[in-house]
Amino acid sequence: MKTNSFFVGLIAAVLLTSCNADESTMLTVINEDGTCSREISFHPSPQGAMAKADEPIEDQCLHFGTDWKRTWSVVGEDSLHHAVPMTREQWDSLQRAYPKQNVASKILLHCKRDYQSVGEMSDSLTHLIEKLFDAKSTLEKHFKWFYTDYVFEETFSLLDSKQYFPIPIEDYLSADTASYWYTGLPDLTKGLTGAEQKEMLDGIEAQVSRWVNANAFAYVYDYIGQVYYKELKNPPVSQERFLALRDTLVKLPAVQNMSGNMSEQISGFLKDYYHSDVYSNLSLFHDDEKLVWVMYQKYRGYELLTTMMAYHYDLVMPGRVLDSGIGTAEGHVIHYKFSAERLIPHDYIITATSRVTNIWAFIVTFLIILLAVGSFFYHPLRLLRRRE
């Protein structure tokens, strides 16, 4: 059924799995003076690739103003950037080179912007994606004479999570288990055999599925109570009572274990619980297109968020990396796994510490020592000459 396919594809797949694109990246560079830059690279639409440099663009649901410098490159040739706009001739040339592939998948659009502070950079990202989540960052410098330590932190928060998930995940999983499922931390698999890990993950997945079902049911239930109730003839309970009973019905095992045709099952639950056909006769349950539209309106923002946040997060810190937090350091670049579902259990925090050697401090120290040693020998020599 179309309804079930939509439900599984839009909600379950979004919440149960990650959808990071292989080549899409968000590169953040922190400089010693506190300035920074961010470059977002992604597969563009023809309109985005061919837009003039002095024109703002909206691509992949991201809004880039003219203050973003744009270039493009062919996948695999990232070091060779071309000026925008990409011409129709260049697009067609790539299409001839890859006749059976989507040209957009063979090119990357690079959008870069410089900032005076990390706070300005995070605020810019929040506006770039229509304020669907909140980003805040800090940069601390710790001067220690011979070296200076830099501590960068960027925190991503899902704004108004109850908008998408009125039933909290804590009702189904412990805080650590939910965090592990969506972020990989803390690692709950230490000391477990492969079979034991599978058993644990199967159990977690079952609970997450029940949580997803509970939220889908809760939204449809609230929608009936808030939008359709005044149209019902002789409902078995008042509107206030109907809405108040939502959390009771959500806990029913049949609701939490839904599978298959969601519209038939929800209408059946309401009929059995209230011993009435009033709710099951609603057009909402007899028009797949309408229920799809209702569910889409609910989860459109989160669906956009998962699309826009499907980036590899790469961070370059000044100097030598001392601590990469939950990332993996590879030379001067720290790689983080970053996606929307990681915001479900709690804020997602990226932290890194690096150290810059203050060469001038060594030079000054050497000169001070040299002067001290020189002074030590200078005074005895001076006294000796006086005696002579």
PDB file of N, CA and C in Angstrom, residues 54-95:
ATOM      1  N   ASP A  54      27.170  36.306  -9.139  1.00  0.00           N
ATOM      2  CA  ASP A  54      26.567  37.420  -8.406  1.00  0.00           C
ATOM      3  C   ASP A  54      25.074  37.202  -8.160  1.00  0.00           C
ATOM      4  N   GLU A  55      24.609  35.960  -8.303  1.00  0.00           N
ATOM      5  CA  GLU A  55      23.211  35.629  -8.057  1.00  0.00           C
ATOM      6  C   GLU A  55      23.108  34.678  -6.866  1.00  0.00           C
ATOM      7  N   PRO A  56      22.164  34.927  -5.951  1.00  0.00           N
ATOM      8  CA  PRO A  56      21.945  33.954  -4.866  1.00  0.00           C
ATOM      9  C   PRO A  56      21.317  32.690  -5.436  1.00  0.00           C
ATOM     10  N   ILE A  57      21.545  31.570  -4.793  1.00  0.00           N
ATOM     11  CA  ILE A  57      20.953  30.316  -5.277  1.00  0.00           C
ATOM     12  C   ILE A  57      20.280  29.572  -4.129  1.00  0.00           C
ATOM     13  N   GLU A  58      19.322  28.739  -4.492  1.00  0.00           N
ATOM     14  CA  GLU A  58      18.704  27.795  -3.556  1.00  0.00           C
ATOM     15  C   GLU A  58      18.853  26.417  -4.177  1.00  0.00           C
ATOM     16  N   ASP A  59      19.629  25.568  -3.531  1.00  0.00           N
ATOM     17  CA  ASP A  59      19.908  24.241  -4.069  1.00  0.00           C
ATOM     18  C   ASP A  59      19.987  23.247  -2.924  1.00  0.00           C
ATOM     19  N   GLN A  60      19.417  22.072  -3.123  1.00  0.00           N
ATOM     20  CA  GLN A  60      19.379  21.050  -2.073  1.00  0.00           C
ATOM     21  C   GLN A  60      18.782  21.623  -0.783  1.00  0.00           C
ATOM     22  N   CYS A  61      17.803  22.525  -0.957  1.00  0.00           N
ATOM     23  CA  CYS A  61      17.118  23.170   0.166  1.00  0.00           C
ATOM     24  C   CYS A  61      18.030  24.076   0.981  1.00  0.00           C
ATOM     25  N   LEU A  62      19.184  24.427   0.448  1.00  0.00           N
ATOM     26  CA  LEU A  62      20.105  25.351   1.095  1.00  0.00           C
ATOM     27  C   LEU A  62      20.042  26.695   0.386  1.00  0.00           C
ATOM     28  N   HIS A  63      20.162  27.771   1.151  1.00  0.00           N
ATOM     29  CA  HIS A  63      20.023  29.110   0.594  1.00  0.00           C
ATOM     30  C   HIS A  63      21.375  29.837   0.684  1.00  0.00           C
ATOM     31  N   PHE A  64      22.033  29.974  -0.443  1.00  0.00           N
ATOM     32  CA  PHE A  64      23.339  30.625  -0.485  1.00  0.00           C
ATOM     33  C   PHE A  64      23.198  32.029  -1.071  1.00  0.00           C
ATOM     34  N   GLY A  65      23.613  33.022  -0.285  1.00  0.00           N
ATOM     35  CA  GLY A  65      23.599  34.395  -0.768  1.00  0.00           C
ATOM     36  C   GLY A  65      24.835  34.688  -1.596  1.00  0.00           C
ATOM     37  N   THR A  66      24.943  35.909  -2.044  1.00  0.00           N
ATOM     38  CA  THR A  66      26.084  36.300  -2.880  1.00  0.00           C
ATOM     39  C   THR A  66      27.379  36.415  -2.075  1.00  0.00           C
ATOM     40  N   ASP A  67      27.281  36.326  -0.735  1.00  0.00           N
ATOM     41  CA  ASP A  67      28.494  36.376   0.088  1.00  0.00           C
ATOM     42  C   ASP A  67      29.196  35.012   0.141  1.00  0.00           C
ATOM     43  N   TRP A  68      28.612  34.012  -0.482  1.00  0.00           N
ATOM     44  CA  TRP A  68      29.248  32.710  -0.598  1.00  0.00           C
ATOM     45  C   TRP A  68      29.968  32.635  -1.946  1.00  0.00           C
ATOM     46  N   LYS A  69      31.261  32.336  -1.920  1.00  0.00           N
ATOM     47  CA  LYS A  69      32.028  32.180  -3.161  1.00  0.00           C
ATOM     48  C   LYS A  69      31.830  30.760  -3.684  1.00  0.00           C
ATOM     49  N   ARG A  70      31.453  30.646  -4.939  1.00  0.00           N
ATOM     50  CA  ARG A  70      31.111  29.339  -5.491  1.00  0.00           C
ATOM     51  C   ARG A  70      32.076  28.931  -6.604  1.00  0.00           C
ATOM     52  N   THR A  71      32.457  27.668  -6.600  1.00  0.00           N
ATOM     53  CA  THR A  71      33.229  27.046  -7.677  1.00  0.00           C
ATOM     54  C   THR A  71      32.659  25.646  -7.883  1.00  0.00           C
ATOM     55  N   TRP A  72      33.096  24.979  -8.944  1.00  0.00           N
ATOM     56  CA  TRP A  72      32.635  23.610  -9.151  1.00  0.00           C
ATOM     57  C   TRP A  72      33.792  22.744  -9.618  1.00  0.00           C
ATOM     58  N   SER A  73      33.660  21.457  -9.395  1.00  0.00           N
ATOM     59  CA  SER A  73      34.704  20.525  -9.805  1.00  0.00           C
ATOM     60  C   SER A  73      34.070  19.205 -10.217  1.00  0.00           C
ATOM     61  N   VAL A  74      34.849  18.412 -10.912  1.00  0.00           N
ATOM     62  CA  VAL A  74      34.420  17.065 -11.286  1.00  0.00           C
ATOM     63  C   VAL A  74      34.822  16.117 -10.165  1.00  0.00           C
ATOM     64  N   VAL A  75      33.938  15.198  -9.817  1.00  0.00           N
ATOM     65  CA  VAL A  75      34.239  14.240  -8.758  1.00  0.00           C
ATOM     66  C   VAL A  75      35.523  13.493  -9.095  1.00  0.00           C
ATOM     67  N   GLY A  76      36.418  13.431  -8.118  1.00  0.00           N
ATOM     68  CA  GLY A  76      37.701  12.790  -8.347  1.00  0.00           C
ATOM     69  C   GLY A  76      38.782  13.768  -8.743  1.00  0.00           C
ATOM     70  N   GLU A  77      38.373  15.015  -9.055  1.00  0.00           N
ATOM     71  CA  GLU A  77      39.324  16.053  -9.427  1.00  0.00           C
ATOM     72  C   GLU A  77      39.108  17.278  -8.534  1.00  0.00           C
ATOM     73  N   ASP A  78      38.977  17.031  -7.234  1.00  0.00           N
ATOM     74  CA  ASP A  78      38.608  18.088  -6.292  1.00  0.00           C
ATOM     75  C   ASP A  78      39.606  19.242  -6.249  1.00  0.00           C
ATOM     76  N   SER A  79      40.866  18.961  -6.566  1.00  0.00           N
ATOM     77  CA  SER A  79      41.873  20.024  -6.500  1.00  0.00           C
ATOM     78  C   SER A  79      41.740  21.022  -7.641  1.00  0.00           C
ATOM     79  N   LEU A  80      41.013  20.638  -8.681  1.00  0.00           N
ATOM     80  CA  LEU A  80      40.845  21.519  -9.838  1.00  0.00           C
ATOM     81  C   LEU A  80      39.448  22.135  -9.797  1.00  0.00           C
ATOM     82  N   HIS A  81      39.369  23.361  -9.299  1.00  0.00           N
ATOM     83  CA  HIS A  81      38.090  24.054  -9.195  1.00  0.00           C
ATOM     84  C   HIS A  81      37.900  24.995 -10.382  1.00  0.00           C
ATOM     85  N   HIS A  82      36.678  25.035 -10.888  1.00  0.00           N
ATOM     86  CA  HIS A  82      36.340  25.900 -12.013  1.00  0.00           C
ATOM     87  C   HIS A  82      35.428  27.024 -11.535  1.00  0.00           C
ATOM     88  N   ALA A  83      35.549  28.157 -12.180  1.00  0.00           N
ATOM     89  CA  ALA A  83      34.703  29.297 -11.821  1.00  0.00           C
ATOM     90  C   ALA A  83      33.266  29.055 -12.272  1.00  0.00           C
ATOM     91  N   VAL A  84      32.330  29.562 -11.489  1.00  0.00           N
ATOM     92  CA  VAL A  84      30.935  29.523 -11.903  1.00  0.00           C
ATOM     93  C   VAL A  84      30.659  30.755 -12.768  1.00  0.00           C
ATOM     94  N   PRO A  85      29.655  30.704 -13.633  1.00  0.00           N
ATOM     95  CA  PRO A  85      28.731  29.582 -13.780  1.00  0.00           C
ATOM     96  C   PRO A  85      29.287  28.465 -14.672  1.00  0.00           C
ATOM     97  N   MET A  86      28.795  27.256 -14.407  1.00  0.00           N
ATOM     98  CA  MET A  86      29.091  26.144 -15.302  1.00  0.00           C
ATOM     99  C   MET A  86      28.263  26.354 -16.562  1.00  0.00           C
ATOM    100  N   THR A  87      28.854  26.166 -17.720  1.00  0.00           N
ATOM    101  CA  THR A  87      28.131  26.420 -18.968  1.00  0.00           C
ATOM    102  C   THR A  87      27.331  25.192 -19.385  1.00  0.00           C
ATOM    103  N   ARG A  88      26.338  25.429 -20.207  1.00  0.00           N
ATOM    104  CA  ARG A  88      25.556  24.326 -20.756  1.00  0.00           C
ATOM    105  C   ARG A  88      26.442  23.394 -21.567  1.00  0.00           C
ATOM    106  N   GLU A  89      27.412  23.950 -22.251  1.00  0.00           N
ATOM    107  CA  GLU A  89      28.334  23.136 -23.038  1.00  0.00           C
ATOM    108  C   GLU A  89      29.132  22.197 -22.141  1.00  0.00           C
ATOM    109  N   GLN A  90      29.581  22.700 -20.990  1.00  0.00           N
ATOM    110  CA  GLN A  90      30.331  21.864 -20.060  1.00  0.00           C
ATOM    111  C   GLN A  90      29.442  20.759 -19.482  1.00  0.00           C
ATOM    112  N   TRP A  91      28.216  21.114 -19.181  1.00  0.00           N
ATOM    113  CA  TRP A  91      27.265  20.115 -18.663  1.00  0.00           C
ATOM    114  C   TRP A  91      27.021  19.022 -19.707  1.00  0.00           C
ATOM    115  N   ASP A  92      26.759  19.439 -20.935  1.00  0.00           N
ATOM    116  CA  ASP A  92      26.495  18.472 -22.000  1.00  0.00           C
ATOM    117  C   ASP A  92      27.724  17.619 -22.296  1.00  0.00           C
ATOM    118  N   SER A  93      28.907  18.218 -22.149  1.00  0.00           N
ATOM    119  CA  SER A  93      30.132  17.460 -22.389  1.00  0.00           C
ATOM    120  C   SER A  93      30.266  16.326 -21.368  1.00  0.00           C
ATOM    121  N   LEU A  94      29.924  16.610 -20.130  1.00  0.00           N
ATOM    122  CA  LEU A  94      29.962  15.566 -19.113  1.00  0.00           C
ATOM    123  C   LEU A  94      28.884  14.514 -19.360  1.00  0.00           C
ATOM    124  N   GLN A  95      27.742  14.956 -19.869  1.00  0.00           N
ATOM    125  CA  GLN A  95      26.680  14.001 -20.172  1.00  0.00           C
ATOM    126  C   GLN A  95      27.107  13.040 -21.270  1.00  0.00           C
TER     127      GLN A  95
END
